[in-house]
Coordinates of C-alpha atoms and ligand atoms in Angstrom, one line a residue:
M1 CA 3.0 12.6 -12.9
M2 CA 5.8 12.6 -9.1
K3 CA 6.7 9.0 -8.5
T4 CA 5.4 8.2 -5.2
A5 CA 7.1 5.8 -2.1
V6 CA 4.8 4.4 0.7
V7 CA 6.8 3.8 3.9
I8 CA 4.8 1.7 7.2
G9 CA 6.2 1.6 10.6
V10 CA 7.5 5.6 10.9
G11 CA 7.5 6.6 14.8
P12 CA 9.6 9.4 16.2
E13 CA 11.9 11.9 14.4
R14 CA 15.2 10.6 15.2
G15 CA 13.8 6.8 14.1
L16 CA 14.8 4.3 11.3
G17 CA 10.7 4.9 9.2
A18 CA 11.3 8.5 9.7
Q19 CA 14.7 8.7 8.7
L20 CA 13.4 6.4 5.7
C21 CA 11.0 9.2 4.2
K22 CA 12.7 11.8 4.7
R23 CA 15.7 10.4 2.5
F24 CA 13.0 8.9 -0.2
A25 CA 11.3 12.3 -0.2
G26 CA 14.7 13.9 -0.7
N27 CA 14.8 11.9 -3.3
G28 CA 12.1 13.6 -5.2
L29 CA 9.1 10.9 -4.5
H30 CA 6.0 12.1 -2.9
V31 CA 6.2 10.1 0.6
I32 CA 2.7 8.4 1.9
V33 CA 4.4 8.5 5.5
A34 CA 2.0 5.1 7.8
G35 CA 2.2 4.7 11.0
R36 CA 0.1 3.8 14.6
T37 CA 0.3 7.7 16.1
Q38 CA -1.5 10.5 14.5
S39 CA 0.9 12.9 15.8
A40 CA 4.4 11.0 15.1
I41 CA 3.5 11.0 11.6
D42 CA 2.2 14.2 11.1
V43 CA 5.7 16.1 12.6
V44 CA 7.4 13.5 9.6
A45 CA 5.0 14.9 6.5
K46 CA 5.8 18.6 8.0
E47 CA 9.4 18.7 8.0
I48 CA 9.2 17.7 4.6
A49 CA 7.0 19.6 3.4
S50 CA 9.0 22.4 5.2
S51 CA 11.6 21.2 3.0
G52 CA 10.6 21.3 -0.4
G53 CA 9.7 17.9 -0.4
K54 CA 6.1 16.4 -0.5
A55 CA 4.5 14.0 2.1
T56 CA 0.8 12.9 3.2
A57 CA 0.5 11.1 6.5
V58 CA -1.4 8.1 6.6
V59 CA -2.7 6.7 9.6
T60 CA -2.5 2.8 8.9
D61 CA -2.5 -0.1 11.3
A62 CA 0.1 -3.0 9.8
T63 CA -1.8 -5.7 10.4
N64 CA -5.0 -4.6 9.2
E65 CA -6.2 -5.4 5.3
R66 CA -8.1 -2.8 4.8
H67 CA -6.1 0.1 6.1
I68 CA -3.1 -1.4 3.7
V69 CA -5.3 -1.8 0.8
A70 CA -6.6 1.6 1.5
L71 CA -3.0 2.7 1.8
F72 CA -2.2 1.7 -1.9
D73 CA -4.8 3.5 -3.1
R74 CA -3.3 7.1 -1.5
A75 CA 0.0 5.7 -3.0
G76 CA -1.3 4.7 -6.7
A77 CA -0.2 4.0 -10.2
E78 CA 2.8 6.1 -9.8
L79 CA 4.3 3.3 -6.8
E80 CA 7.6 3.4 -6.9
L81 CA 8.9 2.3 -3.9
A82 CA 7.3 0.6 -1.2
I83 CA 9.4 -0.2 3.5
Y84 CA 8.0 -2.4 5.3
N85 CA 9.9 -0.9 8.4
A86 CA 7.0 -1.7 11.1
G87 CA 7.5 -5.0 13.9
N88 CA 8.8 -3.5 17.3
N89 CA 10.8 -6.3 19.8
T90 CA 8.9 -8.2 21.3
P91 CA 10.8 -9.7 24.0
G92 CA 10.0 -12.8 26.4
R93 CA 10.7 -16.4 27.8
I94 CA 8.5 -19.3 25.6
V95 CA 7.3 -20.9 28.6
D96 CA 5.7 -17.3 30.6
M97 CA 4.2 -15.8 27.0
D98 CA 0.7 -15.8 26.7
A99 CA -0.6 -17.0 23.3
T100 CA -2.0 -13.6 21.8
Y101 CA 1.1 -12.1 22.8
F102 CA 2.9 -14.3 20.5
E103 CA 0.2 -14.3 18.0
Q104 CA 0.5 -10.5 18.1
S105 CA 3.5 -10.0 17.4
W106 CA 3.3 -12.3 14.4
R107 CA 1.4 -9.6 13.2
V108 CA 2.7 -7.1 12.9
V109 CA 6.2 -8.7 12.4
C110 CA 5.3 -10.9 9.9
F111 CA 2.0 -10.8 8.8
G112 CA 2.0 -7.1 8.2
G113 CA 4.8 -8.1 6.5
F114 CA 2.7 -9.9 3.6
L115 CA -0.1 -7.6 3.5
F116 CA 2.2 -4.7 3.0
G117 CA 4.1 -6.5 0.1
R118 CA 0.7 -8.3 -1.7
E119 CA -0.3 -5.2 -1.8
A120 CA 2.6 -3.3 -3.1
V121 CA 3.5 -5.8 -5.8
K122 CA 0.0 -5.6 -7.4
R123 CA 0.5 -2.3 -8.1
M124 CA 3.2 -2.5 -9.7
L125 CA 3.2 -5.7 -11.8
P126 CA 1.0 -3.7 -14.8
A127 CA 4.3 -0.9 -15.3
K128 CA 7.2 -3.8 -14.6
N129 CA 8.8 -1.8 -12.5
G130 CA 9.0 -1.3 -8.4
T131 CA 11.5 -1.6 -5.8
L132 CA 10.0 -3.4 -2.3
L133 CA 12.5 -3.2 0.9
F134 CA 11.6 -5.0 4.2
T135 CA 13.4 -4.3 7.7
G136 CA 15.0 -6.9 9.1
A137 CA 16.9 -7.8 12.5
S138 CA 19.3 -9.9 14.0
A139 CA 16.5 -11.6 14.5
S140 CA 15.9 -12.7 11.3
L141 CA 19.0 -14.7 10.9
R142 CA 19.4 -16.4 14.4
G143 CA 17.0 -17.8 17.6
R144 CA 18.0 -15.8 21.0
A145 CA 17.3 -16.9 24.6
G146 CA 14.0 -14.5 25.5
Y147 CA 13.4 -13.4 22.4
G148 CA 11.3 -16.4 20.4
A149 CA 8.4 -14.2 19.4
F150 CA 10.0 -11.8 18.1
N151 CA 13.0 -14.4 16.5
S152 CA 10.8 -16.5 14.9
S153 CA 8.5 -13.7 13.3
K154 CA 11.7 -11.5 12.0
A155 CA 12.6 -15.2 9.9
A156 CA 9.9 -15.9 8.5
L157 CA 9.4 -11.9 7.1
R158 CA 12.9 -12.4 6.0
T159 CA 11.3 -16.0 4.2
L160 CA 8.3 -14.1 2.9
A161 CA 10.4 -11.5 1.4
Q162 CA 13.2 -14.2 -0.3
A163 CA 10.4 -15.7 -2.1
M164 CA 8.7 -12.7 -3.1
A165 CA 11.9 -11.8 -4.4
K166 CA 12.6 -14.5 -6.9
E167 CA 8.6 -15.0 -7.6
Y168 CA 8.0 -11.0 -9.0
A169 CA 12.2 -10.8 -10.3
A170 CA 11.0 -11.5 -13.9
D171 CA 8.3 -9.3 -13.7
G172 CA 10.7 -6.3 -12.7
I173 CA 10.0 -5.9 -9.4
H174 CA 12.8 -5.8 -6.8
V175 CA 12.4 -7.6 -3.1
G176 CA 15.4 -7.0 -0.5
H177 CA 15.5 -7.1 3.2
V178 CA 18.1 -4.4 5.0
V179 CA 19.2 -6.8 7.9
V180 CA 20.2 -4.4 10.6
D181 CA 22.5 -6.4 13.1
G182 CA 22.1 -4.1 17.0
A183 CA 20.4 -1.9 18.0
I184 CA 19.9 1.7 16.5
A185 CA 21.4 5.4 17.5
G186 CA 17.6 6.0 17.6
D187 CA 14.5 7.2 20.3
K188 CA 13.3 4.1 20.4
I189 CA 16.7 3.1 22.4
F190 CA 17.8 6.3 23.9
Q191 CA 14.1 6.1 25.6
R192 CA 14.1 2.6 27.1
F193 CA 18.4 2.5 28.2
P194 CA 18.5 6.2 28.9
D195 CA 22.9 5.5 29.6
A196 CA 22.8 4.3 25.4
A197 CA 24.4 7.8 24.4
S198 CA 27.3 7.1 26.2
R199 CA 27.8 4.1 24.5
E200 CA 26.6 5.6 20.9
D201 CA 29.6 3.8 18.6
S202 CA 28.4 0.4 20.1
L203 CA 24.6 2.0 17.9
V204 CA 24.0 1.2 14.8
S205 CA 24.3 4.4 12.6
I206 CA 20.3 5.5 11.4
E207 CA 22.1 7.3 8.4
G208 CA 23.9 4.3 7.5
I209 CA 20.8 1.3 7.2
V210 CA 19.2 4.5 5.1
D211 CA 22.2 4.7 2.9
A212 CA 21.3 0.8 2.2
F213 CA 17.9 0.9 1.4
E214 CA 18.6 4.2 -1.0
F215 CA 21.7 1.6 -2.5
L216 CA 19.5 -1.2 -2.7
Y217 CA 16.7 1.3 -4.4
R218 CA 19.2 2.3 -7.0
Q219 CA 20.6 -0.8 -8.2
P220 CA 20.1 -1.3 -11.8
Q221 CA 17.8 -4.2 -12.8
R222 CA 21.2 -6.3 -13.9
A223 CA 22.6 -5.8 -10.7
W224 CA 20.0 -6.8 -7.9
S225 CA 20.8 -8.1 -4.5
F226 CA 18.6 -9.4 -2.2
E227 CA 20.2 -8.7 1.3
L228 CA 22.2 -6.8 2.6
D229 CA 23.6 -6.6 6.3
V230 CA 24.6 -4.0 8.4
R231 CA 26.7 -3.4 11.7
T232 CA 29.0 -1.1 14.2
S233 CA 32.4 -2.1 13.8
K234 CA 32.0 -3.6 18.2
E235 CA 29.0 -5.8 16.9
R236 CA 30.7 -9.2 17.5
W237 CA 28.3 -11.6 15.3
Ligands
NAP301 N1 15.3 0.1 17.4 C1 15.8 -1.4 17.1 O1 17.5 -1.1 17.8 C2 16.2 -2.2 16.1 C3 17.4 -2.9 16.0 C4 17.3 -4.2 14.8 C5 16.3 -4.0 14.0 N2 15.0 -3.1 14.1 C6 13.7 -3.4 13.0 O2 13.9 -1.7 12.7 C7 12.6 -1.2 12.8 C8 12.5 -0.1 12.9 O3 12.4 -0.4 14.7 P1 12.3 1.0 15.8 O4 12.3 0.7 17.1 O5 13.6 1.3 14.9 O6 11.0 2.4 14.7 P2 11.1 3.4 13.7 O7 11.8 3.1 12.9 O8 11.4 4.2 14.7 O9 9.2 3.7 14.5 C9 9.2 2.4 13.8 C10 7.6 2.0 14.3 O10 6.8 1.5 13.9 C11 5.1 1.5 14.7 N3 4.6 0.0 14.6 C12 4.9 -1.0 14.9 N4 3.4 -1.4 14.6 C13 2.9 -1.2 13.9 C14 1.7 -1.1 13.5 N5 0.8 -2.3 13.1 N6 1.5 -0.9 12.6 C15 2.2 0.6 11.9 N7 3.3 1.0 12.4 C16 3.3 0.0 12.9 C17 5.6 1.8 15.4 O11 4.6 2.9 16.3 P3 4.7 2.9 17.6 O12 5.3 4.0 18.5 O13 3.3 3.1 17.6 O14 5.1 1.5 18.2 C18 7.2 2.5 15.4 O15 7.2 4.4 15.9 C19 11.8 -2.1 12.7 O16 11.4 -3.5 11.7 C20 12.9 -2.9 14.0 O17 12.2 -4.9 14.3 C21 15.3 -1.7 15.4

C-alpha cells in the first residue's frame, strides 16, 4: 500500500501549501490535499496527477473537528506524514480588535493545529511511526505591534508542537516545527503587495522552505530536530 501524507492549508499553486504537496507526491506519497477552496486544491491535485503522482483533494476547514476527523479517515492507516500549514496572518491593533476576530485567528492558527495534531498522532500510534510538522512564522518567536492576535496564536501553536514532540517521541512519532522568518515569495505576498516582485531577494524562497520540511521528514530516529528556522540573508533578526 502507498504511504499517505496529509497537507492542510493549501491555496494557490505558487504557495507553500501547494508546493509541499507537490514535493511529497514527488517522493512517492499519496498526498491528501486539504484546504478551504475547492478550485485551488483541485488545481494542485490535478497537477500532481498529470506528473505521475497520486493526490486527492478534500475541502476541509481546519477549525471544524468533524472535517478533520473525516480528513484523517481518508488518509487511512498508511498515514506517514501530516503537515499543518493553515494560518493566515491577522493584523490589527488590540484596542480596535473585535473579540470574534481574535478568537477566529486563534481558531485557525492554534486550535486547528490541536485538532489536526491529535487526529494525526492517533492514526500514527498503532504503527509507532510518522512525522507531524507545523508551519511557523516570525510571530512564533516574538510579539510585534499590530500583530497581537497572530503572534499569540502562532506562539501557542509552537509550544503545542513542542509538547507533542516530547509526548510522542518515545512512540516513534517525530513532531517538528519550521519557523519561516519573513515574507514568503508566493502568491499571498505578490497579490497583496504588487511591488513585491521587485524585492524578491528579501522574500523567503518557497523551495528552500519545502527543503526544510523534507529534511525534518527524512531525519533518522536517532538524530531528530524539533525545529528549523529559515530566513533570507537580508533579514534583520
Ligand atoms: N505568506 C507569508 O509571507 C508567510 C510568512 C511566514 C509564515 N507564513 C506561514 O506559512 C503558512 C502558509 O501561508 P501562506 O499565506 O503562504 O499561504 P499558502 O501556503 O499558499 O496557503 C495557505 C492556505 O491555507 C488556507 N487556510 C486558511 N485558513 C484555513 C482553514 N481554516 N482551513 C483550511 N485552510 C485554511 C488558506 O486558504 P484561503 O485561500 O481560503 O484563505 C490559504 O490558501 C501559514 O502557516 C503562514 O502563517 C506565511
